[in-house]
CSV table of C-alpha atoms in Angstrom, one decimal:
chain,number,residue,atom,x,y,z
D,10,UNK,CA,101.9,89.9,67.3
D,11,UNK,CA,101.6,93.5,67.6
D,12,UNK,CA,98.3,95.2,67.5
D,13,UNK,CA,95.3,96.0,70.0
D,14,UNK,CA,93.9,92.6,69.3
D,15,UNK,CA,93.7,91.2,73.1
D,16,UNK,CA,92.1,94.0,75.5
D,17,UNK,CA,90.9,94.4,79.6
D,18,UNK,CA,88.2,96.2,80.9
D,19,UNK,CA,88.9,97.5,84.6
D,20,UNK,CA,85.0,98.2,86.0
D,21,UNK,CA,82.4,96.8,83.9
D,22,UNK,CA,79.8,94.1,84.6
D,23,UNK,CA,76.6,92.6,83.5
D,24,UNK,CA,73.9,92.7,85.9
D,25,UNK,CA,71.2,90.9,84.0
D,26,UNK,CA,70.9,89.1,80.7
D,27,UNK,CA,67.8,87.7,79.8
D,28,UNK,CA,65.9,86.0,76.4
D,29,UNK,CA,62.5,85.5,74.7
D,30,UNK,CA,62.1,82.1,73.1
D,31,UNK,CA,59.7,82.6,70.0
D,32,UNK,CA,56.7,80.2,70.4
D,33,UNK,CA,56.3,78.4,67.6
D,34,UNK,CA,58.0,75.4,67.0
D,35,UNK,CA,58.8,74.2,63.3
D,36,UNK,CA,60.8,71.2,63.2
D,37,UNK,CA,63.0,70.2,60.9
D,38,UNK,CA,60.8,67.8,59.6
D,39,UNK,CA,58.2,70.0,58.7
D,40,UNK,CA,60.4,71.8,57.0
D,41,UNK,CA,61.4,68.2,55.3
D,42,UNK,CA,57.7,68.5,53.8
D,43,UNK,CA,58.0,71.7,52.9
D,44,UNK,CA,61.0,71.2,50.3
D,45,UNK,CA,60.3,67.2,49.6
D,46,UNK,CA,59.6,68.1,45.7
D,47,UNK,CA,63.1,69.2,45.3
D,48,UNK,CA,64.3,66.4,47.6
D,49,UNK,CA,62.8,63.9,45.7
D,50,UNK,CA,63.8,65.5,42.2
D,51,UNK,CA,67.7,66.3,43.4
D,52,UNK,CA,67.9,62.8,44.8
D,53,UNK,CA,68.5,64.1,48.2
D,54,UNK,CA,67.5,62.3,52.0
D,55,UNK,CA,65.2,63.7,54.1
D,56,UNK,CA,66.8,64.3,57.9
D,57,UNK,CA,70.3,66.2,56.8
D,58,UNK,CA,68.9,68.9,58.8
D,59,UNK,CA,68.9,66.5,61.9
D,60,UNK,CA,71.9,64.0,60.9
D,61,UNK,CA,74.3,66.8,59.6
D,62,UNK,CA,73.8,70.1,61.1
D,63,UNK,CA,71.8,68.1,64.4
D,64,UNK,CA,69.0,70.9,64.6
D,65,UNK,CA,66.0,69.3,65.4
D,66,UNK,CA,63.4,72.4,65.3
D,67,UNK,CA,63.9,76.3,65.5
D,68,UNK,CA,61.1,78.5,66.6
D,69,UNK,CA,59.4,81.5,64.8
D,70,UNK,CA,57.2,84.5,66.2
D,71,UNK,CA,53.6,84.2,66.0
D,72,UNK,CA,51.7,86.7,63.3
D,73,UNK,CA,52.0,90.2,64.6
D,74,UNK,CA,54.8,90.3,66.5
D,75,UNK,CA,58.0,91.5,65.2
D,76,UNK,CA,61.6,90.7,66.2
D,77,UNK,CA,62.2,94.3,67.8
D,78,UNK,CA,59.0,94.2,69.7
D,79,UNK,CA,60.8,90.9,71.4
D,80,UNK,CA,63.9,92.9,71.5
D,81,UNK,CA,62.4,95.4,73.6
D,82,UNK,CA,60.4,92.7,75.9
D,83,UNK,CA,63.9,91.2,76.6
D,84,UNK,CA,65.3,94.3,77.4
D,85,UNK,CA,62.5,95.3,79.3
D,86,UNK,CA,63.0,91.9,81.0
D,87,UNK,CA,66.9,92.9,81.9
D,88,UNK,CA,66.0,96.1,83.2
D,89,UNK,CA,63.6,94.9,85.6
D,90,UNK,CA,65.8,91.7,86.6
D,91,UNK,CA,69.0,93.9,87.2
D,92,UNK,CA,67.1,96.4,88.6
D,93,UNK,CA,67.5,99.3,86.7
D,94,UNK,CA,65.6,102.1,85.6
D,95,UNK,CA,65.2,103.3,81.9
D,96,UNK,CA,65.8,106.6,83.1
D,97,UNK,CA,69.5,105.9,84.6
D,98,UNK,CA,70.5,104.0,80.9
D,99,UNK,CA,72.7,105.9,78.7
D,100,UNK,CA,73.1,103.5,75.7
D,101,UNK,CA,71.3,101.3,74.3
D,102,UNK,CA,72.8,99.1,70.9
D,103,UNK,CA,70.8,97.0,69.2
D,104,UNK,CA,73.1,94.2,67.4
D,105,UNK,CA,70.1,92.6,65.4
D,106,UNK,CA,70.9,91.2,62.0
D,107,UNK,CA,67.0,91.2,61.0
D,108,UNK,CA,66.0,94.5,60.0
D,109,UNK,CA,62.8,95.8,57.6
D,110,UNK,CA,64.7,98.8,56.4
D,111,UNK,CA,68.1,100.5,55.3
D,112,UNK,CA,66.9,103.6,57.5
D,113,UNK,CA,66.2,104.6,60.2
D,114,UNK,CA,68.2,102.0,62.9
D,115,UNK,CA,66.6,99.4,64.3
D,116,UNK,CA,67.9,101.0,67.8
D,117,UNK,CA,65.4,104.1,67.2
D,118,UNK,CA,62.1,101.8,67.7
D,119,UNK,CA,63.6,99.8,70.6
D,120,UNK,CA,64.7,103.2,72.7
D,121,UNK,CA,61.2,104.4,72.2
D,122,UNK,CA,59.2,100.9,73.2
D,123,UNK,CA,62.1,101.0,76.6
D,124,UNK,CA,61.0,104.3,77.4
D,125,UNK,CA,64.5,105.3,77.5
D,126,UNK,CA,65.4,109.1,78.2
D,127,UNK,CA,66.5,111.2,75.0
D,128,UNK,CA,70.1,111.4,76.4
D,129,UNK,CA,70.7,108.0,76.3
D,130,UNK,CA,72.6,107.1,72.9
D,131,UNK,CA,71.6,105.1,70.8
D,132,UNK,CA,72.9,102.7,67.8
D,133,UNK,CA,73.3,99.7,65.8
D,134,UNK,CA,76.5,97.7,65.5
D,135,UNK,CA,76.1,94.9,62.5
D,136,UNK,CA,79.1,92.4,62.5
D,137,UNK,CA,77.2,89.2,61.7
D,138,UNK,CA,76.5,86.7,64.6
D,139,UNK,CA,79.3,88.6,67.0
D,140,UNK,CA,77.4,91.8,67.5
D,141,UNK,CA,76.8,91.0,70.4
D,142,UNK,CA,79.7,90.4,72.1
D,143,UNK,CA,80.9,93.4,70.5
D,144,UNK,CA,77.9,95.5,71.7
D,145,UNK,CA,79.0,94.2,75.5
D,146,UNK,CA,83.1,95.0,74.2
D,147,UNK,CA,82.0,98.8,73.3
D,148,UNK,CA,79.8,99.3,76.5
D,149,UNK,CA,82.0,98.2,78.6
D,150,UNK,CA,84.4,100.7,77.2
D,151,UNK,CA,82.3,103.6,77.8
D,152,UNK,CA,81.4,102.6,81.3
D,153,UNK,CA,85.2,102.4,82.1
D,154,UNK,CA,85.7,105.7,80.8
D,155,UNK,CA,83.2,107.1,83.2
D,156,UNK,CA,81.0,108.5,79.9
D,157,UNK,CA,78.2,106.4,80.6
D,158,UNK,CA,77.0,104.6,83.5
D,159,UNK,CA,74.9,101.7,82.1
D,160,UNK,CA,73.9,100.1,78.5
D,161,UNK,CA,71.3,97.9,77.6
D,162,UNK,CA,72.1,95.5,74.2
D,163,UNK,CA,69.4,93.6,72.8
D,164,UNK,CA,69.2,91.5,69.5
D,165,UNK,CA,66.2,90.1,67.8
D,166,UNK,CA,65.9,87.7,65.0
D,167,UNK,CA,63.0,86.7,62.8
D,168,UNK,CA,63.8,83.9,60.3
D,169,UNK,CA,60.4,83.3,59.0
D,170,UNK,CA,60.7,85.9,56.1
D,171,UNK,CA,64.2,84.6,55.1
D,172,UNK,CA,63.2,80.9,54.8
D,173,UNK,CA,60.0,81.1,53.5
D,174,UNK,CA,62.2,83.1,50.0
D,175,UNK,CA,63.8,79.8,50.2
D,176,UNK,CA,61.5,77.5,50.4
D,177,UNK,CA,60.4,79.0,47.1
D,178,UNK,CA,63.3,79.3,45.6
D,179,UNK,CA,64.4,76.0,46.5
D,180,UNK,CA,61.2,74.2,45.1
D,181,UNK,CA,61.6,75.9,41.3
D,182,UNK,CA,62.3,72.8,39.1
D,183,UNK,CA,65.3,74.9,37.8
D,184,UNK,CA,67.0,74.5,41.4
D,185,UNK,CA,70.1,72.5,41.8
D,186,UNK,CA,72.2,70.2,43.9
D,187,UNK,CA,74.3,73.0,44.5
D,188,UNK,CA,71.3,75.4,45.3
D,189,UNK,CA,70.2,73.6,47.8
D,190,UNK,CA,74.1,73.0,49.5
D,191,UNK,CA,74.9,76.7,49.3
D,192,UNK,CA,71.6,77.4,50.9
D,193,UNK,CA,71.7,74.8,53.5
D,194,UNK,CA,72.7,76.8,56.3
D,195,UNK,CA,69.6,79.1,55.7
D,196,UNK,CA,67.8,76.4,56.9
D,197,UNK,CA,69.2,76.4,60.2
D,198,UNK,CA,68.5,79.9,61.6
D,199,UNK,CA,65.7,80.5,64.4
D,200,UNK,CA,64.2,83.4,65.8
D,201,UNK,CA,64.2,84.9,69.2
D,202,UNK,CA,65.5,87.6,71.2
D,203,UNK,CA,67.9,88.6,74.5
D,204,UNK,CA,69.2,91.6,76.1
D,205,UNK,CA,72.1,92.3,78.5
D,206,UNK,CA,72.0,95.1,81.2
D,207,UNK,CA,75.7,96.5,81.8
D,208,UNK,CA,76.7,98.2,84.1
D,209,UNK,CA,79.5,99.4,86.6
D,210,UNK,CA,81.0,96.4,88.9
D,211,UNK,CA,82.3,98.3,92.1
D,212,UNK,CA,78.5,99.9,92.3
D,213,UNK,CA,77.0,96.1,92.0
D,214,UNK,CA,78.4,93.5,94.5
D,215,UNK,CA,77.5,90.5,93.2
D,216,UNK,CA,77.5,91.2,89.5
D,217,UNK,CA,79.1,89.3,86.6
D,218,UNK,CA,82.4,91.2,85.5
D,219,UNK,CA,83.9,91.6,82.3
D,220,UNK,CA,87.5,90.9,82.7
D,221,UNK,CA,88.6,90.9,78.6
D,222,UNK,CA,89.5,88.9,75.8
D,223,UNK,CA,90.7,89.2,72.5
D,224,UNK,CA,89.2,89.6,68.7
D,225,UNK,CA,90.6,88.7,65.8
D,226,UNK,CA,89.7,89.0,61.9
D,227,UNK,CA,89.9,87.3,58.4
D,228,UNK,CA,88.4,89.6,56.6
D,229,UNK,CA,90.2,88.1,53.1
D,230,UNK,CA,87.4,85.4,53.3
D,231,UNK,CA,84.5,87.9,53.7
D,232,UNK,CA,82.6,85.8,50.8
D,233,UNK,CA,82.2,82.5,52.4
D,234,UNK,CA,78.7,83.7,53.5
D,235,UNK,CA,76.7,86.3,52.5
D,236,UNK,CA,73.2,86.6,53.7
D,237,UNK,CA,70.2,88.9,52.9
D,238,UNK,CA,66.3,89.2,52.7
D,239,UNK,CA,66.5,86.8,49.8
D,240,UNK,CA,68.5,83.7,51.7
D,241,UNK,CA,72.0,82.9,53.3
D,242,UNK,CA,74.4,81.3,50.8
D,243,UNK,CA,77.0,79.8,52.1
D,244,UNK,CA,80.5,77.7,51.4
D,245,UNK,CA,79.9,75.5,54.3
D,246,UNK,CA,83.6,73.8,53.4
D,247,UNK,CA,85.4,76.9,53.7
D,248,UNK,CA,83.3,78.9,56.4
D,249,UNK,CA,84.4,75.9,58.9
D,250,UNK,CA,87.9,75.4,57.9
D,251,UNK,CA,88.7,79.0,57.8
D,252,UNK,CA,86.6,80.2,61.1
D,253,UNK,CA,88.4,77.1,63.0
D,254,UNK,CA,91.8,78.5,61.8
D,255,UNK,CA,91.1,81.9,63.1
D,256,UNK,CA,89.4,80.5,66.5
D,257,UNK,CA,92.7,78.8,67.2
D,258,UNK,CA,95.1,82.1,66.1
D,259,UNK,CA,92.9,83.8,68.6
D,260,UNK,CA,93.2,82.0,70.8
D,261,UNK,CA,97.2,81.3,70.7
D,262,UNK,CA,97.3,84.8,70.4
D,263,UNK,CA,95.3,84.9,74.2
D,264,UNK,CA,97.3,82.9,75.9
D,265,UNK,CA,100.4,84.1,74.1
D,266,UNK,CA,99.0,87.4,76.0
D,267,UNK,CA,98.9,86.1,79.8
D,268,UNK,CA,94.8,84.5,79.6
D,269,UNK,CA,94.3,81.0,80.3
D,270,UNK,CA,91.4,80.0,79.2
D,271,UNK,CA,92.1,76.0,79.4
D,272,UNK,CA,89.9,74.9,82.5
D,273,UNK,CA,87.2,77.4,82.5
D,274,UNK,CA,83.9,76.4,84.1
D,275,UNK,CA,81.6,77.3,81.1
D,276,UNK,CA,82.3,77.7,77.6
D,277,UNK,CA,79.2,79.4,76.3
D,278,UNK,CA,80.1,79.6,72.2
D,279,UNK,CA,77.8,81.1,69.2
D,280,UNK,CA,75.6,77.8,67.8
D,281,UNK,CA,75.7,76.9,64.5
D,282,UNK,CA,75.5,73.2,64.0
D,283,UNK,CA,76.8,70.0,65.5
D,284,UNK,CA,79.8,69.7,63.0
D,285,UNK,CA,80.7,73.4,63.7
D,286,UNK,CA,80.4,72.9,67.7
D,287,UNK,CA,82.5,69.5,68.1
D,288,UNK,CA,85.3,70.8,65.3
D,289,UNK,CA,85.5,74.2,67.9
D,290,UNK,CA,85.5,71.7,71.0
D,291,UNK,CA,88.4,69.6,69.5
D,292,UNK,CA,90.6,72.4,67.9
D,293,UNK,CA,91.1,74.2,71.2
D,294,UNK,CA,90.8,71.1,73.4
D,295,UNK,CA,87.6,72.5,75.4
D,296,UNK,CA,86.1,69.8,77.7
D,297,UNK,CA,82.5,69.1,76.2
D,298,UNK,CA,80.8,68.8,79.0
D,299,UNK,CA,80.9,72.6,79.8
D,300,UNK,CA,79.9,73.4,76.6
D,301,UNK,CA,76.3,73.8,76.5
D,302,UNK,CA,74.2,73.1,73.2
D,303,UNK,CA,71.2,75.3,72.5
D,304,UNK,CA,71.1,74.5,68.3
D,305,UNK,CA,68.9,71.8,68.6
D,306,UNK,CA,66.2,73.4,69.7
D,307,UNK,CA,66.4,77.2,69.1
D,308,UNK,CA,68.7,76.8,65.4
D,309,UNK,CA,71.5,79.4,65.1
D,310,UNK,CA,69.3,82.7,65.9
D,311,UNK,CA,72.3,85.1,64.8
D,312,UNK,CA,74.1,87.4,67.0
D,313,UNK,CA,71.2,86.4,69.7
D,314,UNK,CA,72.3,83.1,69.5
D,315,UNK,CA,74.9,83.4,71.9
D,316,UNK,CA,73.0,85.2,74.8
D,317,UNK,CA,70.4,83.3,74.9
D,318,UNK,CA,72.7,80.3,75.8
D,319,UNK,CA,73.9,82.2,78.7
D,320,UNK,CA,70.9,83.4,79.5
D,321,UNK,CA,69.8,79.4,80.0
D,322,UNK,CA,73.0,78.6,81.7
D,323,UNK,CA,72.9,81.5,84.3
D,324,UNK,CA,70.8,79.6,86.8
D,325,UNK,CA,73.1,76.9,86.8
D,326,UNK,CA,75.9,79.1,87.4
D,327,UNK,CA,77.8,79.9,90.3
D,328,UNK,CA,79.8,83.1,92.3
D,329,UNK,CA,83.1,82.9,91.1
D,330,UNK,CA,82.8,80.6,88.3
D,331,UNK,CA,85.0,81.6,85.4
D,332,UNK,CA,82.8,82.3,81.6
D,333,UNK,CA,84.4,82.5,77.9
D,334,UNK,CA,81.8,83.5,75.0
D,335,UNK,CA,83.0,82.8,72.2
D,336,UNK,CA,81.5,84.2,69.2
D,337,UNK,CA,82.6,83.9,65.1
D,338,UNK,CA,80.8,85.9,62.7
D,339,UNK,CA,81.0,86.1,58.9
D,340,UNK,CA,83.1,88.1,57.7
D,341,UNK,CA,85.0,86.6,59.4
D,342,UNK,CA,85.5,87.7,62.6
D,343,UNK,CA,85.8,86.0,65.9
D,344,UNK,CA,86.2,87.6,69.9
D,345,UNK,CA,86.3,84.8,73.3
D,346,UNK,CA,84.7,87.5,76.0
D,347,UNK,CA,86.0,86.3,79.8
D,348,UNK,CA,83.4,87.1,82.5
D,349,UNK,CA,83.8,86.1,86.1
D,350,UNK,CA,80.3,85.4,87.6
């Protein structure tokens, strides 16, 4: 295939990447209670949460604090852990899906609350659940091309506001069958935050460098879920059949490329659901046991989804050991990110 689609980076590392787990728990069968009027009325069982999508509970912030107030704890959090100060950063992107308004970026509030210095850029890059393995992609360009020295990418999600619209809307006695499928995944999300210090590898012995991958899109099936203040409607049929077919393109078109990505020590992939993790698992032969699982507990939290379950895993991981993310946004997009910790 020609194109720029797989891609290297020569000198760039991440020296810290850290989360903050929003403390309240809401399980799922809370939020069974919540909609059992429209269960009962639509003739539908309790526990599909649980039994289909296998997310048990999700978390939300307490009353007063705001997803980019966690964004900028976590990055707060990274800095300190990686041992950087806020006056050597020169980027910062935020990759947050959750935002209050159109204008300005979310990025603005989050330089401020780091204290970062005003030549430090800043931005925000919005491609779904994978900005923020793009956010990582772009820094890592800049610190190879010697324009910046080190980045800080954050994301925070609320999904509070989001749910409680569909709670609501779910609950009218005008609500369907069909409602309640297309807005099933809606259900699923989480809040929380993380945040990933980058920086350059030859100036940090020890660090976790960012050797490559590749990205791909499908942008023809860019209506298979569309989300908003109001709710996430999805086509859960389509989303899955379509994002495994462009997984497994990407990653043909990897190893067609010279990676080899078949016995890697951790495969640390975007959570959705159970059905979504084990058809990824078995289309690309991954061994399951590397793959850890963070839906259950923490729901698909968007683009932070992905950092925080290599945030978890970090502990347990060791010099040397070989990482793929692997991230699929709507869209659709998808990118496998190599690191070698």
């Amino acid at each position: 295939m020609n194109g720029n689609a797989t891609f290297r980076h020569t000198n760039s590392a991440i020296l810290a990447v850290t989360s903050v787990e929003a403390p309240r728990v809401v399980s799922s069968t809370e939020f069974d209670e919540r909609l059992a009027p429209s269960l009962k009325r639509l003739h539908l069982s309790k526990r599909l949460l649980e039994r289909v999508a296998g997310v048990r509970e999700r978390r939300w912030w307490p009353a007063g604090t705001g997803f980019d107030d966690a964004a900028i704890e976590a990055g707060s959090k990274a800095l300190a852990q990686a041992g950087i100060r806020p006056e050597e950063v020169g980027l910062l992107i935020n990759t947050s899906v959750t935002r209050r308004s159109l204008e300005p970026s979310v990025a603005v509030k989050i330089h401020h609350g780091l204290g970062l210095p005003s030549s430090a850029i800043n931005f925000d890059v919005a491609n779904a659940c994978l900005g923020f393995v793009n956010g990582i992609t772009l820094a890592s360009n800049m610190i190879d091309s010697g324009q910046i020295r080190y980045a800080v990418i954050v994301a925070g999600e609320d999904a509070q506001p989001t749910q409680e619209t569909t709670f609501e809307r779910l609950n009218r006695e005008d609500s369907t069958r069909e409602d309640y499928l297309r807005e099933f995944a809606t259900l699923t999300l989480g809040s929380g935050a993380a945040a990933a210090v980058i920086g350059p590898a030859d100036a940090h012995p020890g660090s976790h460098r960012i050797v490559g991958g590749v990205s791909r899109a499908g942008t023809e099936h860019h209506e298979l879920c569309v989300g908003g203040p109001d709710g996430m409607f999805t086509d859960t049929k389509g989303l899955l059949e379509n994002g495994l077919k462009l997984v497994v393109d990407a990653w043909d078109e990897a190893h067609a490329n010279g990676w080899d990505w078949r016995s890697m020590d951790r495969y640390v992939t975007h959570q959705v659901s159970a059905s979504y993790t084990n058809a990824i698992i078995k289309a690309v032969d991954l061994v399951r046991e590397r793959v850890p699982i963070t839906f259950p507990k923490w729901g698909n939290v968007g683009p932070a989804s992905l950092p925080m379950t290599l945030a978890q895993e970090a502990p347990t991981l060791k010099a040397g050991d070989r990482v793929l993310c692997m991230g699929v946004g709507s869209g659709l997009n998808t990118s496998m990110l190599e690191l070698a910790w």
